[in-house]
XYZ file of C-alpha atoms in Angstrom:
520
model
C -14.648 -23.022 -11.034
C -14.995 -21.684 -7.524
C -11.820 -21.030 -5.516
C -10.232 -20.081 -2.514
C -6.443 -18.744 -1.538
C -6.498 -21.787 1.118
C -8.369 -25.034 0.831
C -8.453 -27.074 4.375
C -9.969 -30.523 3.737
C -11.508 -31.448 7.328
C -12.413 -29.277 10.426
C -10.695 -31.681 13.038
C -7.954 -30.565 15.613
C -5.342 -30.349 12.600
C -7.497 -28.569 10.007
C -8.983 -25.980 12.635
C -5.615 -25.368 13.958
C -4.269 -24.408 10.784
C -7.233 -22.331 10.063
C -6.804 -20.786 13.387
C -3.383 -19.686 12.453
C -4.144 -18.340 9.119
C -7.195 -16.183 10.300
C -6.161 -12.518 9.471
C -3.822 -13.043 7.032
C -5.429 -11.528 4.423
C -5.966 -14.730 2.619
C -9.292 -16.487 1.838
C -9.592 -19.802 3.764
C -12.042 -22.244 3.062
C -12.693 -25.209 5.250
C -14.409 -27.897 3.966
C -16.128 -30.412 6.236
C -18.279 -33.556 4.887
C -20.202 -33.565 7.925
C -22.603 -30.789 9.548
C -22.645 -29.022 12.609
C -23.470 -31.444 15.405
C -27.060 -30.943 16.474
C -27.756 -30.052 20.262
C -30.558 -32.274 21.349
C -31.342 -34.143 24.671
C -29.844 -37.316 22.524
C -26.381 -35.648 23.147
C -26.543 -37.104 26.893
C -28.570 -40.251 26.440
C -26.099 -43.530 26.659
C -29.121 -45.260 24.615
C -29.118 -43.212 21.878
C -25.363 -42.804 21.516
C -24.050 -46.271 22.244
C -27.341 -48.546 21.902
C -28.626 -46.667 18.772
C -25.302 -45.405 17.459
C -27.233 -42.170 16.700
C -24.072 -40.235 15.590
C -21.831 -43.067 14.332
C -21.103 -42.795 10.577
C -22.846 -45.183 8.577
C -20.462 -45.907 6.188
C -18.844 -49.670 6.054
C -15.351 -50.489 5.626
C -13.723 -54.034 5.240
C -11.011 -55.417 7.373
C -7.596 -57.537 6.136
C -9.622 -60.453 5.817
C -12.378 -59.104 3.716
C -15.266 -58.810 6.629
C -17.263 -55.744 6.233
C -17.859 -53.554 9.444
C -19.121 -50.150 10.443
C -16.342 -48.216 11.948
C -16.478 -45.809 14.750
C -16.253 -42.928 12.570
C -17.974 -39.578 13.366
C -18.433 -36.795 10.626
C -18.982 -33.308 12.306
C -17.664 -30.020 12.250
C -14.966 -30.269 14.775
C -13.996 -34.105 14.121
C -13.786 -36.743 16.653
C -13.056 -34.027 19.366
C -16.668 -33.781 19.442
C -16.791 -37.262 20.950
C -13.409 -37.347 22.790
C -12.861 -37.543 26.486
C -11.154 -34.441 27.047
C -7.530 -35.933 27.549
C -4.756 -33.754 26.252
C -1.619 -35.347 27.176
C 2.077 -34.014 25.865
C 4.007 -37.020 24.305
C 7.064 -37.718 26.326
C 10.581 -36.529 25.238
C 11.800 -40.089 24.693
C 8.818 -40.740 22.400
C 10.649 -38.597 19.915
C 13.270 -40.767 19.742
C 13.989 -44.291 18.695
C 12.679 -46.437 21.472
C 13.126 -50.339 21.692
C 9.987 -52.091 22.389
C 9.508 -55.959 22.924
C 8.040 -56.204 19.234
C 10.236 -54.029 17.624
C 11.676 -50.317 17.126
C 9.710 -47.220 17.593
C 11.103 -44.898 15.057
C 12.355 -41.560 15.761
C 10.591 -38.269 14.850
C 12.377 -35.831 12.386
C 11.713 -33.154 15.085
C 12.410 -33.241 18.713
C 10.192 -32.411 21.818
C 11.717 -29.163 22.219
C 10.416 -28.072 18.530
C 7.138 -28.698 20.083
C 6.989 -27.676 23.156
C 6.140 -23.983 22.668
C 3.120 -25.138 20.478
C 2.191 -27.573 23.168
C 1.935 -24.651 25.401
C 0.057 -22.798 22.988
C -2.284 -25.431 22.538
C -2.978 -25.981 26.049
C -3.565 -22.289 26.369
C -6.101 -22.350 23.440
C -7.987 -25.587 24.648
C -8.237 -24.493 28.415
C -6.182 -27.595 29.384
C -6.489 -28.228 33.285
C -3.611 -30.114 34.847
C -1.090 -30.328 37.412
C 2.751 -30.071 36.836
C 5.449 -32.074 38.606
C 2.936 -35.154 39.809
C 4.257 -37.662 36.880
C 7.697 -38.786 37.009
C 7.707 -39.303 33.152
C 6.375 -35.653 32.760
C 8.596 -33.797 29.942
C 10.145 -30.307 30.476
C 7.789 -27.290 30.357
C 8.228 -23.574 29.686
C 4.846 -22.929 31.609
C 2.730 -24.287 33.979
C -0.733 -25.651 33.039
C -2.975 -22.522 32.096
C -5.874 -23.719 34.681
C -5.728 -26.001 37.662
C -6.333 -29.554 37.574
C -9.960 -30.665 37.842
C -10.509 -31.995 41.325
C -11.201 -35.841 42.205
C -14.564 -36.718 43.129
C -14.652 -39.094 46.682
C -14.168 -42.619 44.618
C -11.411 -41.377 42.400
C -9.810 -39.514 45.369
C -9.854 -42.712 47.577
C -8.508 -44.846 44.626
C -5.508 -42.253 44.379
C -4.658 -42.704 47.901
C -4.701 -46.379 47.400
C -2.501 -46.411 44.674
C 0.059 -43.721 46.246
C -0.014 -46.299 49.264
C 1.430 -49.165 46.800
C 4.034 -46.664 45.826
C 2.591 -45.649 42.295
C 2.662 -41.954 41.206
C -0.841 -41.290 40.050
C -1.239 -37.839 38.537
C -4.142 -35.358 37.505
C -5.036 -36.215 33.837
C -4.604 -33.209 31.672
C -8.323 -32.213 30.547
C -9.777 -29.811 27.980
C -12.828 -28.618 29.782
C -14.346 -25.450 30.867
C -14.499 -26.354 34.457
C -14.543 -24.298 37.782
C -16.130 -20.792 38.689
C -17.926 -19.413 35.665
C -17.331 -22.645 33.547
C -19.889 -24.008 31.482
C -19.126 -27.755 32.750
C -21.793 -29.173 35.068
C -20.317 -32.715 35.394
C -23.233 -34.202 33.362
C -21.780 -37.687 33.878
C -21.794 -37.978 29.992
C -18.579 -36.611 28.840
C -16.267 -39.371 27.333
C -17.500 -40.567 24.011
C -20.530 -38.288 24.211
C -21.086 -34.801 22.258
C -21.324 -31.728 24.916
C -24.561 -29.936 24.290
C -23.621 -26.839 26.429
C -20.152 -26.220 24.611
C -18.088 -27.519 27.987
C -15.995 -29.697 26.110
C -12.844 -28.052 24.641
C -12.889 -29.536 21.167
C -11.554 -28.263 17.839
C -14.812 -26.474 16.860
C -15.385 -24.531 19.851
C -11.465 -23.598 20.642
C -10.090 -22.905 17.362
C -12.528 -22.852 14.555
C -15.386 -20.705 15.860
C -12.749 -18.220 16.739
C -11.032 -18.396 13.225
C -14.472 -17.909 11.582
C -15.293 -15.000 13.901
C -12.061 -13.085 12.792
C -13.318 -13.540 9.296
C -11.761 -14.348 5.723
C -12.179 -17.861 7.189
C -15.075 -20.020 5.525
C -16.860 -23.201 6.297
C -18.504 -25.431 3.807
C -20.319 -28.134 5.365
C -21.979 -31.464 3.973
C -19.196 -31.260 1.649
C -16.817 -34.627 0.693
C -14.095 -34.235 -1.119
C -13.501 -37.214 -3.225
C -10.449 -36.452 -5.605
C -7.415 -33.905 -5.732
C -6.696 -32.716 -9.063
C -3.089 -31.667 -10.106
C -1.799 -29.576 -13.034
C -0.216 -30.932 -16.004
C 3.202 -31.309 -14.183
C 1.772 -33.245 -11.367
C 3.819 -30.921 -9.053
C 0.761 -28.591 -7.960
C -2.398 -29.245 -6.770
C -5.173 -27.440 -8.951
C -8.447 -28.206 -7.391
C -10.598 -30.403 -5.096
C -13.489 -32.165 -6.824
C -16.369 -32.015 -3.833
C -19.635 -33.895 -3.536
C -22.298 -31.445 -1.967
C -26.191 -31.547 -1.592
C -26.126 -29.384 -4.813
C -24.324 -31.695 -6.586
C -20.524 -31.841 -7.695
C -18.367 -28.967 -7.323
C -14.676 -28.050 -8.321
C -12.947 -25.924 -5.961
C -9.708 -24.531 -6.953
C -7.193 -23.398 -4.724
C -3.492 -22.046 -4.100
C -2.698 -24.089 -1.112
C -4.256 -27.247 -0.072
C -4.188 -28.622 3.715
C -5.417 -32.032 3.897
C -6.750 -32.848 7.281
C -9.385 -35.791 6.950
C -8.166 -38.210 9.711
C -5.367 -40.605 9.213
C -7.728 -42.939 7.499
C -9.448 -40.783 5.109
C -6.606 -38.604 4.165
C -4.477 -41.584 2.976
C -7.733 -42.963 1.191
C -8.160 -39.593 -0.518
C -4.557 -39.313 -1.567
C -4.823 -43.037 -3.266
C -8.324 -42.058 -4.946
C -6.488 -39.106 -6.626
C -3.967 -41.045 -8.644
C -3.262 -39.990 -12.324
C -1.059 -40.770 -15.035
C 1.713 -38.832 -13.294
C 1.131 -40.633 -9.708
C -0.433 -43.944 -10.760
C 0.191 -45.059 -6.881
C -1.696 -42.062 -5.640
C -0.668 -38.388 -4.857
C 2.612 -37.697 -2.493
C 3.094 -41.425 -2.794
C 6.657 -41.734 -4.504
C 7.818 -43.351 -1.358
C 4.798 -45.841 -1.510
C 4.253 -45.137 1.929
C 1.000 -43.532 1.629
C -1.595 -45.674 3.523
C 1.107 -48.011 4.996
C 2.366 -47.746 8.740
C -1.440 -47.355 10.218
C -1.215 -47.419 14.017
C -3.876 -47.386 16.278
C -3.203 -48.049 19.896
C -3.657 -51.221 21.986
C -6.699 -50.418 23.896
C -8.482 -52.564 27.087
C -11.275 -51.441 29.420
C -10.690 -52.621 33.002
C -13.799 -52.537 35.206
C -12.833 -52.811 39.000
C -16.279 -53.725 40.883
C -16.753 -53.382 44.713
C -20.414 -54.673 45.355
C -20.022 -52.490 48.538
C -19.904 -49.285 46.934
C -21.832 -47.269 44.230
C -19.933 -45.393 42.185
C -21.744 -41.940 41.508
C -18.789 -40.371 39.978
C -19.821 -37.537 37.171
C -16.508 -36.821 35.960
C -14.156 -39.536 36.781
C -11.169 -38.605 34.002
C -8.935 -36.861 36.626
C -6.330 -39.595 37.257
C -3.983 -41.219 35.213
C -0.711 -43.476 35.884
C 2.849 -43.590 34.046
C 4.697 -45.765 36.378
C 4.644 -48.691 33.648
C 5.048 -46.390 30.675
C 8.652 -47.042 30.085
C 8.594 -50.360 32.065
C 11.515 -49.413 34.507
C 11.323 -51.617 37.669
C 8.181 -53.193 36.587
C 9.164 -54.491 33.164
C 12.058 -54.481 30.747
C 10.248 -53.220 28.227
C 7.837 -50.195 27.728
C 4.165 -51.273 28.543
C 1.879 -47.806 28.299
C -0.380 -45.685 29.982
C -3.240 -46.154 32.609
C -6.244 -43.641 32.920
C -9.905 -43.428 33.912
C -12.489 -44.162 31.480
C -15.713 -42.128 31.348
C -18.504 -43.795 33.725
C -19.522 -46.934 32.022
C -23.406 -47.275 31.455
C -25.328 -50.000 30.846
C -25.811 -49.611 27.162
C -22.033 -49.297 26.609
C -21.613 -52.984 27.912
C -24.822 -54.421 26.177
C -22.718 -54.660 23.002
C -19.743 -56.515 24.253
C -21.886 -58.869 26.796
C -25.038 -59.328 25.045
C -25.353 -62.549 26.593
C -25.829 -60.982 30.379
C -29.378 -59.752 31.312
C -29.858 -55.883 31.489
C -30.103 -55.794 35.080
C -26.875 -57.450 35.832
C -25.046 -54.803 33.278
C -26.838 -52.029 35.235
C -25.389 -53.580 38.402
C -21.992 -53.596 37.125
C -21.851 -50.210 35.882
C -23.242 -48.935 39.091
C -20.608 -50.693 41.163
C -17.320 -50.028 38.865
C -14.624 -47.983 38.678
C -13.537 -47.758 35.149
C -9.863 -47.661 33.815
C -8.606 -47.668 30.247
C -5.259 -49.380 29.659
C -3.423 -48.028 26.364
C -0.158 -49.437 25.000
C 2.165 -48.264 21.772
C 1.241 -49.809 18.489
C 4.289 -49.988 16.357
C 4.324 -48.958 12.519
C 4.705 -51.894 10.047
C 3.799 -51.436 6.354
C 1.707 -53.958 6.254
C -0.661 -52.260 8.247
C -2.458 -50.083 5.498
C -5.195 -48.152 4.023
C -6.180 -49.474 0.655
C -9.020 -48.777 -1.633
C -11.190 -51.512 -3.304
C -12.143 -51.350 -7.055
C -15.475 -49.541 -5.914
C -13.667 -46.974 -3.854
C -14.391 -48.600 -0.436
C -12.021 -48.400 2.363
C -10.200 -51.636 3.086
C -8.123 -51.441 6.358
C -5.548 -54.177 7.102
C -4.540 -53.699 10.504
C -2.095 -56.202 11.950
C -1.523 -55.259 15.684
C 1.674 -55.394 17.449
C 3.397 -55.181 20.998
C 0.352 -57.176 22.322
C 2.112 -59.373 24.965
C 3.353 -55.980 26.974
C -0.343 -54.760 26.444
C -1.430 -57.667 27.988
C 1.106 -57.542 30.846
C -0.032 -53.656 31.515
C -3.604 -54.870 31.946
C -2.332 -57.583 34.086
C -0.497 -54.893 36.205
C -3.360 -52.883 36.526
C -5.897 -55.504 37.601
C -3.258 -56.617 40.311
C -3.176 -53.081 41.822
C -6.735 -52.571 41.532
C -7.042 -55.938 43.440
C -4.284 -54.575 45.711
C -6.862 -51.574 46.096
C -9.652 -53.588 47.630
C -11.656 -54.269 44.526
C -12.759 -57.907 44.672
C -13.663 -58.298 41.147
C -11.648 -57.105 38.201
C -12.842 -57.622 34.865
C -11.244 -56.518 31.232
C -12.255 -56.292 27.623
C -9.874 -55.000 24.667
C -11.359 -52.706 22.243
C -11.969 -54.170 18.903
C -10.511 -53.121 15.574
C -13.688 -51.248 14.824
C -12.538 -48.434 17.103
C -10.188 -46.298 15.203
C -10.038 -43.270 17.437
C -6.459 -43.133 17.761
C -5.701 -43.685 14.180
C -2.427 -42.577 12.890
C 0.765 -42.748 10.783
C -0.547 -43.405 7.212
C 1.137 -40.522 5.762
C 3.902 -39.922 7.876
C 6.817 -37.074 7.965
C 10.448 -37.746 7.724
C 13.890 -36.524 6.568
C 14.035 -38.992 3.793
C 11.575 -38.650 0.986
C 12.174 -42.287 -0.215
C 10.820 -43.539 3.138
C 8.202 -40.775 3.986
C 5.470 -38.636 1.866
C 6.179 -35.357 4.264
C 8.814 -33.208 5.364
C 9.036 -32.134 9.088
C 6.865 -29.102 8.196
C 4.072 -31.896 6.803
C 4.431 -30.496 3.477
C 4.392 -33.234 0.574
C 7.876 -33.901 -0.905
C 6.099 -34.391 -4.286
C 3.795 -31.404 -4.365
C 4.745 -27.964 -3.799
C 1.283 -26.705 -2.297
C -0.029 -29.504 -0.406
C 0.077 -30.341 3.227
C -1.213 -33.198 5.314
C -1.724 -32.092 9.093
C -3.452 -34.524 11.196
C -2.308 -37.855 12.884
C -1.528 -39.084 9.387
C 1.791 -37.428 10.184
C 2.892 -39.545 12.861
C 6.033 -41.888 12.549
C 5.003 -43.491 15.744
C 1.837 -43.792 18.101
C 3.316 -43.278 21.461
C 1.275 -44.605 24.288
C -0.653 -41.387 24.799
C -3.922 -39.710 23.417
C -2.986 -37.942 20.320
C -5.103 -34.789 20.229
C -2.708 -32.576 21.746
C 0.167 -33.513 19.537
C -1.753 -32.860 16.727
C -2.788 -29.672 17.850
C 0.843 -28.737 18.625
C 2.319 -29.761 15.156
C -0.792 -27.967 13.196
C -0.362 -24.676 15.012
C 3.558 -25.141 14.256
C 2.639 -25.702 10.501
C 0.204 -22.795 10.499
C 2.996 -20.649 12.099
C 5.041 -21.653 9.554
C 2.347 -20.884 6.654
C 2.030 -17.459 8.311
C 5.667 -16.599 8.092
C 6.052 -17.936 4.395
C 2.857 -15.965 3.294
C 4.250 -13.149 5.057
C 7.513 -13.287 3.167
C 6.063 -14.183 -0.213
C 2.486 -15.785 -1.240
C 3.859 -17.776 -3.702
C 6.293 -19.345 -1.162
C 3.487 -21.585 0.056
C 1.805 -22.163 -3.183
C -0.439 -19.173 -3.227
C -0.010 -17.354 -6.401
C 0.022 -13.424 -5.773
C -2.800 -12.940 -8.221
C -5.283 -15.404 -6.142
C -5.505 -13.015 -3.406
C -7.754 -10.594 -5.136
C -9.860 -13.416 -6.483
C -12.077 -15.091 -3.713
C -15.312 -16.548 -5.155
C -16.118 -19.394 -2.777
C -19.379 -18.876 -0.912
């Protein structure tokens, strides 16, 4: 058996942030990634390749709650989904950590408060090089420090929209963005950022900002093309002893003292369920029967505001966001959500949702549209869950919530765009096959009968297992999750560093293992 002191499963934001914290501790840390490094190629910035051919999307299929098979928007590469994200790095609002009433039910409180994460939000913003402007958004939470870099300036079309929204009494603010922009920066405003991979490393993703620095420190290793299919416990069932890994060379067993699961909300839950044994017949970390349940994914709608008089040649539009409707307030009794710019729409993106329209018409729409993204909170329901079929295939039964407030948010957005002078405003809701903001399937909480994880993301049922990705979210809020995942992962990583400094055994790493590092 090969082994490492710490085995991290997944190289996205959560796994890479923990690896960054553990680098230099003297422990042998192994990061296992099922994908490979994303290739640098011309197709990275080709809309036809990315959206028309789905060149980078995983080829696996899942089934929905009705048994229909589909190909989900999953991406398996070093750095996880951040290789394709739109660089948005929002802090959740302070009220997002408390119980919050919605029209469709209650968003539950977190076992930690905003103040517990604030120092780690600050650290994450510095590590990711987030650019923003504090003080513009009335819903913005308190901050101990300003953004590490100034906000990315608007291009002319977005600047004009900002002025028009301000004239309506709204408070558009500069969207916080993790991108290496400005003097000496890598960003060239390629016009293919949101949902595209960056072939010049200008995007602040988990690989470039966390994992590579961790690897450079030494004692952190990366295994790619390796899918963990099962976790194995000892006879007591309290400790994880090994991970069973499918690689190009065949099946390997990798032992470890500490295991950090960061495979994404769907796959982390699926792996725990697939690892059931006699001690844990419902799956690991699952005495609460909550593993796989409470799946959430934001209600999201793309809104295209078309002005035939103006060609939108904006190359990086994601510089504007609006939270005036976030908590409802004077606009609504109930929280509605966030509005932000989409990456510039291209004809191949529209083709999949409007196959009945000729290409020339789609290109016209894309050339003349200003594109927004409406996002509303999805509430946790036990019936929304990840399950495994008899053949091991993932079944994702998602029952959407809060759709009426989301529809009102879209109507508000359409109204403000028409008032801003756009004669044609269209919208299309994202389908269930886009799980880009998946969360909640292995949630943390103070009551082990209701939640699999404690506030440090350690499994109540196992002494050496942590789950650190968006699985731990008890609620989804209505903002992009990446920065909150990073903040909590850095918090957990610091906790592990402190515990390792006191006693390796206190975090599940047997002292004898520190001199026994055989994984290559």
